[in-house]
Amino acid sequence: MKNNNSRKKEHIMLALHDNVEYGSAGFEKILLTHRALTEIDFDEINLETNFLGKKLKFPVIIEAITGGFEEGGKINEILSEIASEFGTGFMVGSQRPMIENPELAKTYKISKCPPVVIGNIGAVQLNYGMTNNDCVQAAEHINADAIAFHLNPLQECFQPNGNRNFKDLKNKINEISAGLRSKGIKVIIKEVGTGLNYEDVSALNVDCIDTAGSGGTNWAIIEGKRGTNPSAELFYDWGIPTVKSLIGLTSLKNKRNLEIIASGGIRNGIDAAKCFALNADVVGMSLPFLREIYAGKDEKILENIDKGRAMENLRKFLNKFMDELKIALFLTGSRNIREIKGKYRLKE
Ligand SMILES: Cc1cc2nc3c(=O)[nH]c(=O)nc-3n(C[C@H](O)[C@H](O)[C@H](O)COP(=O)(O)O)c2cc1C
C-alpha cells in the first residue's frame, strides 16, 4: 500500500500538470444585477468581513491542500505567509499524517499567524481509530480557530485501498464537535469537490459549512488517473455543483447560526461576487493557489519551489481577484459583500 506521503505528492503533481477540473460549478446561471446609477464611490468599497469571530481583511480562505512531507511543509509555509499578508484565512491539508507520525508535525507549520487558521481531518478516520484527543491535538498544534472535517466518499471509492466505512459518522462527528466546541475550537464540515446537500448538513451540529461543490477540482479524475478502477470516468460529472449546493444550504444558514464557505471551482472575482449574492460569508479556493506557487516552472518535480517567485505570483493573483470582486460590487451598487446579497437573477 502507498503511504500518505507519496499519495499526497501524486495528488499535487496531477493537480499541477493535468486537467483535473470538470464540468461547471454553475456560475453561468447567475446574473448579477447591473446598476448604472451605482451611487457609490469605488474607493469606499470595503472587503473586510467577520468570520468565525475574527476579522478578515479579504473574504477568502486558502483551502486545504497539503502537509505531511517536506515540500508540502514548504507549500504550507508559503500559503500561510500570503494569508497573513493579505489577511485571508488559511486551512492546512489533512492532518492524518502528523497524527500517525508526530515527526511530520513540522510540515504543518503556520507562518506569521493568518487571522483565521483551520485544521483538517478526514471524517471517515473517526471510523479508523482517530480519537477525540487526536483531533484536539491537531487543532492545538497549529493554534487553530476551527477544525474542518472533510467528507470524501467518492474519493475513498476510487482511491486505491480507500476507507469506505462511512457508517455512524453523523453521531461521531456530533460527539467530537461537542468536545472541540467545549474547548473553544469551532467545527466546519466540508466536502472535497462533490458538494454538500441540505439533508446531510442539517443532521450535523457544526458552526460552519464549506460547500466544496463540483465544477472545480475533481477527485474522480485525480484518483482515476492514479488508480486501477476503470469506472472512475463514469463519475466525472457526479456531485452537486457549487451554486446548487450554496442555494440548497442558504435556508439552513437562515434557520441556524451557521456560516458558509462557498468553494469548488471559484476562479475569479465575479464567481466570488456571485457567491456573496447567494449569501456565502467567505469564498474558498485550492487549485488556483497551488498552481500560482508553480506558475512559470516547467520542472515536473516538487523539490524545486522558488519561494520568492511563488509569493510574487500569489500576490498578483490575489490583487487581480480582489479588484475583480470590487468591480462586481461597484457595478451592483454594493459597498461591501453584505450589500450584494440577493442582487442576482437566475438565467432562464
Ligand atoms: C492537491 C489538492 C489536495 C487537497 N487536499 C485536501 C485535503 O487534504 N483535505 C481537504 O479537506 N480537502 C483537500 N482538497 C480539496 C480542497 O480543499 C477543495 O475543497 C477543493 O479542491 C475544491 O476547491 P477548488 O476547486 O478551488 O480546488 C485538496 C485539493 C487539492 C487540489
Coordinates of C-alpha atoms and ligand atoms in Angstrom, one line a residue:
M1 CA 0.0 0.0 0.0
K2 CA 1.2 3.5 -0.8
N3 CA 1.9 5.7 2.2
N4 CA 0.2 9.0 2.7
N5 CA 3.3 11.0 1.6
S6 CA 3.6 9.6 -1.8
R7 CA -0.2 9.7 -2.3
K8 CA -0.2 13.4 -1.4
K9 CA 2.7 14.0 -3.8
E10 CA 0.9 12.2 -6.6
H11 CA -2.2 14.3 -6.0
I12 CA -0.3 17.5 -6.2
M13 CA 1.6 16.5 -9.3
L14 CA -1.6 15.6 -11.1
A15 CA -3.3 18.8 -9.9
L16 CA -0.4 20.8 -11.2
H17 CA 0.2 19.2 -14.6
D18 CA -3.1 17.5 -15.7
N19 CA -6.5 18.9 -16.4
V20 CA -8.3 17.9 -13.1
E21 CA -11.4 20.1 -13.4
Y22 CA -14.6 19.0 -14.9
G23 CA -18.0 20.5 -15.8
S24 CA -19.4 23.7 -14.4
A25 CA -19.9 25.0 -10.9
G26 CA -23.0 26.8 -12.1
F27 CA -21.9 30.4 -12.1
E28 CA -23.0 31.0 -15.7
K29 CA -26.6 30.5 -14.4
I30 CA -26.3 33.5 -12.0
L31 CA -26.6 37.0 -13.5
L32 CA -25.7 39.8 -11.1
T33 CA -28.0 42.9 -11.2
H34 CA -26.2 45.7 -13.1
R35 CA -26.8 49.3 -11.8
A36 CA -25.8 52.2 -13.9
L37 CA -26.6 54.7 -11.2
T38 CA -24.4 52.9 -8.6
E39 CA -24.4 55.9 -6.2
I40 CA -21.2 54.8 -4.5
D41 CA -17.6 55.8 -4.7
F42 CA -15.4 52.9 -5.8
D43 CA -12.8 53.8 -3.2
E44 CA -15.3 53.3 -0.4
I45 CA -15.7 49.6 -1.2
N46 CA -14.5 47.6 1.8
L47 CA -13.8 43.9 1.6
E48 CA -13.4 43.3 5.3
T49 CA -15.6 40.8 7.0
N50 CA -16.1 38.9 10.2
F51 CA -15.7 35.1 10.0
L52 CA -15.6 32.6 12.9
G53 CA -15.4 35.5 15.3
K54 CA -12.3 37.0 13.7
K55 CA -11.8 39.9 11.2
L56 CA -10.6 39.0 7.7
K57 CA -9.2 41.8 5.5
F58 CA -10.3 39.9 2.4
P59 CA -13.2 37.4 2.4
V60 CA -11.2 34.5 1.2
I61 CA -10.0 31.2 2.6
I62 CA -7.0 29.4 1.2
E63 CA -8.4 25.9 1.4
A64 CA -6.8 22.6 2.4
I65 CA -4.1 21.2 0.1
T66 CA -1.2 19.6 1.9
G67 CA 1.1 18.7 4.7
G68 CA 2.9 15.5 5.8
F69 CA 6.0 15.7 3.7
E70 CA 8.9 18.2 3.3
E71 CA 7.8 20.0 0.2
G72 CA 4.2 20.0 1.5
G73 CA 5.6 21.8 4.5
K74 CA 7.1 24.5 2.3
I75 CA 3.8 24.9 0.5
N76 CA 2.0 25.4 3.8
E77 CA 4.7 27.9 4.9
I78 CA 4.2 30.0 1.7
L79 CA 0.4 29.8 1.7
S80 CA 0.2 30.8 5.4
E81 CA 2.6 33.7 4.8
I82 CA 0.5 35.0 1.9
A83 CA -2.7 34.5 4.0
S84 CA -1.1 36.7 6.8
E85 CA 0.0 39.3 4.3
F86 CA -3.5 39.6 2.7
G87 CA -5.5 39.0 5.9
T88 CA -7.3 35.9 4.5
G89 CA -8.0 32.6 6.3
F90 CA -5.8 29.5 5.8
M91 CA -6.6 25.8 6.1
V92 CA -3.9 23.1 6.2
G93 CA -4.3 19.8 4.4
S94 CA -5.4 16.6 6.1
Q95 CA -3.5 16.3 9.4
R96 CA -3.8 12.5 9.5
P97 CA -0.1 12.0 8.6
M98 CA 1.1 14.1 11.6
I99 CA -1.3 12.2 13.9
E100 CA 0.1 8.9 12.7
N101 CA 3.7 10.2 12.8
P102 CA 4.4 13.1 15.1
E103 CA 7.7 13.8 13.3
L104 CA 5.7 15.2 10.4
A105 CA 4.0 17.8 12.6
K106 CA 6.6 20.4 11.5
T107 CA 5.2 20.2 7.9
Y108 CA 2.0 21.9 9.1
K109 CA 3.9 24.9 10.5
I110 CA 2.0 28.2 10.2
S111 CA 4.0 31.3 9.2
K112 CA 3.2 34.7 10.6
C113 CA -0.3 34.0 12.0
P114 CA -3.1 34.5 9.5
P115 CA -6.2 35.9 11.1
V116 CA -8.1 32.6 10.8
V117 CA -6.3 29.2 10.9
I118 CA -8.2 26.0 10.2
G119 CA -7.1 22.4 10.8
N120 CA -8.3 19.5 8.6
I121 CA -9.2 15.8 9.3
G122 CA -11.0 13.2 7.1
A123 CA -14.3 12.5 9.0
V124 CA -14.1 8.8 7.9
Q125 CA -10.9 8.5 10.0
L126 CA -13.2 8.6 13.1
N127 CA -14.1 5.0 12.0
Y128 CA -10.5 4.0 11.6
G129 CA -9.0 4.8 15.0
M130 CA -8.9 8.7 15.1
T131 CA -9.8 9.8 18.7
N132 CA -11.2 12.9 20.2
N133 CA -7.8 13.6 21.7
D134 CA -6.1 13.3 18.3
C135 CA -8.5 16.0 16.9
V136 CA -7.8 18.3 19.9
Q137 CA -4.0 17.8 19.4
A138 CA -4.3 18.5 15.7
A139 CA -6.1 21.8 16.4
E140 CA -3.7 22.8 19.2
H141 CA -0.6 22.1 17.2
I142 CA -1.4 24.9 14.7
N143 CA -3.3 27.0 17.2
A144 CA -6.4 26.6 15.1
D145 CA -9.6 28.6 15.4
A146 CA -11.5 25.6 13.9
I147 CA -11.1 22.1 12.6
A148 CA -12.7 21.2 9.2
F149 CA -13.8 17.6 8.9
H150 CA -13.9 16.6 5.3
L151 CA -16.4 14.1 3.8
N152 CA -15.0 12.5 0.7
P153 CA -16.9 9.3 -0.1
L154 CA -16.3 9.5 -3.8
Q155 CA -12.6 10.0 -3.4
E156 CA -12.4 7.0 -1.0
C157 CA -14.2 4.8 -3.6
F158 CA -11.6 5.5 -6.3
Q159 CA -8.5 5.9 -4.1
P160 CA -6.6 2.6 -4.1
N161 CA -7.3 1.0 -0.7
G162 CA -9.7 3.8 0.2
N163 CA -11.6 3.8 3.5
R164 CA -15.2 3.0 2.6
N165 CA -16.8 2.5 6.0
F166 CA -18.8 5.7 6.5
K167 CA -21.3 4.1 8.9
D168 CA -22.4 6.1 12.0
L169 CA -20.3 9.2 11.1
K170 CA -23.2 11.5 12.0
N171 CA -23.1 10.6 15.6
K172 CA -19.3 10.5 15.7
I173 CA -18.9 13.9 14.2
N174 CA -21.5 15.4 16.5
E175 CA -19.9 13.8 19.5
I176 CA -16.4 15.1 18.6
S177 CA -17.8 18.5 17.7
A178 CA -19.2 18.9 21.2
G179 CA -15.8 18.1 22.7
L180 CA -14.0 20.5 20.4
R181 CA -16.5 23.3 20.8
S182 CA -16.3 23.0 24.6
K183 CA -12.6 23.9 24.2
G184 CA -13.4 26.9 22.1
I185 CA -12.5 25.2 18.8
K186 CA -15.1 25.7 16.1
V187 CA -16.1 22.9 13.7
I188 CA -16.5 23.1 10.0
I189 CA -17.9 20.3 7.8
K190 CA -16.6 20.3 4.2
E191 CA -16.6 18.2 1.1
V192 CA -13.6 18.0 -1.2
G193 CA -15.2 18.7 -4.6
T194 CA -18.5 16.9 -4.8
G195 CA -20.7 19.2 -2.8
L196 CA -22.8 19.1 0.4
N197 CA -26.6 18.9 0.5
Y198 CA -29.2 20.2 3.0
E199 CA -30.1 16.8 4.4
D200 CA -26.5 15.8 5.3
V201 CA -25.6 19.1 6.8
S202 CA -28.8 19.6 8.8
A203 CA -28.0 16.3 10.7
L204 CA -24.8 17.8 12.0
N205 CA -24.1 20.2 14.8
V206 CA -21.4 22.4 13.4
D207 CA -20.5 26.1 13.2
C208 CA -19.8 26.4 9.5
I209 CA -20.2 24.5 6.2
D210 CA -17.9 24.5 3.3
T211 CA -19.7 23.5 0.1
A212 CA -16.6 22.3 -2.0
G213 CA -19.1 21.7 -4.8
S214 CA -18.5 20.1 -8.1
G215 CA -17.2 22.1 -11.1
G216 CA -13.6 22.6 -9.7
T217 CA -11.0 20.1 -8.6
N218 CA -12.5 16.7 -9.5
W219 CA -11.4 13.6 -7.4
A220 CA -12.9 11.1 -9.9
I221 CA -10.3 12.5 -12.4
I222 CA -7.4 12.6 -9.9
E223 CA -8.0 9.2 -8.3
G224 CA -9.0 7.7 -11.7
K225 CA -5.6 8.7 -13.1
R226 CA -3.8 7.2 -10.1
G227 CA -5.8 4.1 -9.5
T228 CA -6.8 0.9 -11.2
N229 CA -10.6 1.4 -11.1
P230 CA -11.7 1.8 -14.8
S231 CA -15.1 3.1 -13.7
A232 CA -13.8 6.4 -12.4
E233 CA -14.5 8.2 -15.7
L234 CA -18.2 7.3 -15.3
F235 CA -18.3 9.5 -12.2
Y236 CA -16.6 12.7 -13.6
D237 CA -19.9 14.6 -13.6
W238 CA -21.1 13.2 -10.2
G239 CA -21.9 15.6 -7.4
I240 CA -23.7 18.9 -6.6
P241 CA -22.4 21.9 -8.4
T242 CA -21.2 24.7 -6.1
V243 CA -24.1 27.1 -7.0
K244 CA -26.7 24.4 -6.4
S245 CA -25.1 23.4 -3.1
L246 CA -25.0 27.0 -2.0
I247 CA -28.6 27.7 -2.9
G248 CA -29.7 24.5 -1.1
L249 CA -27.8 25.4 2.1
T250 CA -28.9 29.0 2.4
S251 CA -32.2 28.2 4.1
L252 CA -30.2 26.2 6.7
K253 CA -28.0 29.2 7.3
N254 CA -31.1 31.3 8.0
K255 CA -32.5 28.7 10.4
R256 CA -29.3 28.2 12.4
N257 CA -26.5 30.4 13.3
L258 CA -24.3 28.8 10.5
E259 CA -21.5 30.4 8.5
I260 CA -20.9 29.3 4.9
I261 CA -17.7 29.0 2.9
A262 CA -18.5 28.8 -0.8
S263 CA -15.9 26.7 -2.6
G264 CA -15.4 24.4 -5.6
G265 CA -14.5 25.9 -8.9
I266 CA -14.3 29.6 -7.8
R267 CA -11.7 31.1 -10.2
N268 CA -12.2 34.8 -10.3
G269 CA -13.7 37.8 -8.5
I270 CA -17.0 37.6 -10.4
D271 CA -17.5 34.0 -9.3
A272 CA -16.9 35.2 -5.7
A273 CA -19.3 38.1 -6.1
K274 CA -22.0 35.6 -7.2
C275 CA -21.3 33.5 -4.1
F276 CA -21.8 36.6 -1.9
A277 CA -25.0 37.4 -3.8
L278 CA -26.1 33.9 -2.9
N279 CA -25.4 34.6 0.8
A280 CA -22.0 33.0 1.4
D281 CA -19.8 34.5 4.2
V282 CA -16.5 33.8 2.5
V283 CA -15.2 32.0 -0.6
G284 CA -12.5 29.3 -0.6
M285 CA -10.1 28.0 -3.3
S286 CA -7.4 25.4 -3.5
L287 CA -6.3 24.7 -7.1
P288 CA -5.6 28.3 -8.2
F289 CA -3.3 28.9 -5.2
L290 CA -1.4 25.6 -5.8
R291 CA -0.9 26.5 -9.4
E292 CA 0.3 30.0 -8.7
I293 CA 3.1 28.6 -6.5
Y294 CA 4.4 26.7 -9.5
A295 CA 3.5 29.2 -12.3
G296 CA 6.3 29.6 -14.7
K297 CA 8.1 26.4 -13.6
D298 CA 8.5 23.7 -16.1
E299 CA 10.1 21.2 -13.8
K300 CA 8.0 18.2 -13.2
I301 CA 9.3 17.9 -9.7
L302 CA 8.1 19.3 -6.3
E303 CA 11.5 19.8 -4.8
N304 CA 12.2 23.0 -6.6
I305 CA 9.9 25.6 -5.1
D306 CA 11.1 29.2 -5.6
K307 CA 9.6 30.9 -2.6
G308 CA 10.2 34.5 -3.9
R309 CA 8.6 33.8 -7.2
A310 CA 5.7 31.9 -5.6
M311 CA 5.0 34.8 -3.3
E312 CA 5.0 37.3 -6.2
N313 CA 2.7 35.1 -8.3
L314 CA 0.3 34.7 -5.4
R315 CA 0.3 38.5 -4.7
K316 CA -0.6 39.1 -8.4
F317 CA -3.4 36.6 -8.4
L318 CA -4.9 37.9 -5.1
N319 CA -4.7 41.5 -6.2
K320 CA -6.4 40.7 -9.5
F321 CA -9.0 38.6 -7.8
M322 CA -9.9 41.4 -5.3
D323 CA -10.0 44.0 -8.0
E324 CA -12.5 41.9 -10.0
L325 CA -14.6 41.4 -6.9
K326 CA -14.6 45.1 -6.1
I327 CA -15.6 46.0 -9.7
A328 CA -18.5 43.5 -9.4
L329 CA -19.5 45.1 -6.1
F330 CA -19.3 48.6 -7.7
L331 CA -21.4 47.6 -10.7
T332 CA -24.2 46.3 -8.4
G333 CA -24.1 49.3 -6.2
S334 CA -22.7 47.4 -3.2
R335 CA -20.2 48.9 -0.7
N336 CA -19.3 45.6 0.9
I337 CA -20.0 41.9 0.5
R338 CA -23.2 42.1 2.6
E339 CA -24.8 44.6 0.3
I340 CA -24.6 42.4 -2.8
K341 CA -26.8 39.7 -1.1
G342 CA -29.8 38.9 -3.3
K343 CA -28.7 41.2 -6.2
Y344 CA -29.0 38.5 -8.8
R345 CA -31.4 36.6 -11.1
L346 CA -31.3 33.1 -12.4
K347 CA -30.7 32.9 -16.1
E348 CA -33.5 31.1 -17.9
Ligands
LIG1 C1 -3.9 18.9 -4.4 C2 -5.1 19.0 -3.6 C3 -5.1 18.4 -2.3 C4 -6.3 18.6 -1.5 N1 -6.2 18.0 -0.2 C5 -7.3 18.2 0.6 C6 -7.2 17.8 2.0 O1 -6.2 17.2 2.5 N2 -8.3 17.9 2.8 C7 -9.4 18.5 2.3 O2 -10.4 18.7 3.1 N3 -9.5 19.0 1.1 C8 -8.5 18.8 0.2 N4 -8.5 19.3 -1.1 C9 -9.8 19.8 -1.5 C10 -9.9 21.4 -1.4 O3 -9.7 21.8 -0.1 C11 -11.2 22.0 -2.0 O4 -12.2 21.6 -1.2 C12 -11.5 21.5 -3.4 O5 -10.3 21.4 -4.1 C13 -12.4 22.5 -4.2 O6 -11.8 23.7 -4.4 P1 -11.0 24.1 -5.8 O7 -12.0 23.8 -6.9 O8 -10.8 25.6 -5.7 O9 -9.8 23.3 -5.9 C14 -7.4 19.2 -1.9 C15 -7.4 19.8 -3.2 C16 -6.3 19.8 -4.0 C17 -6.3 20.4 -5.3

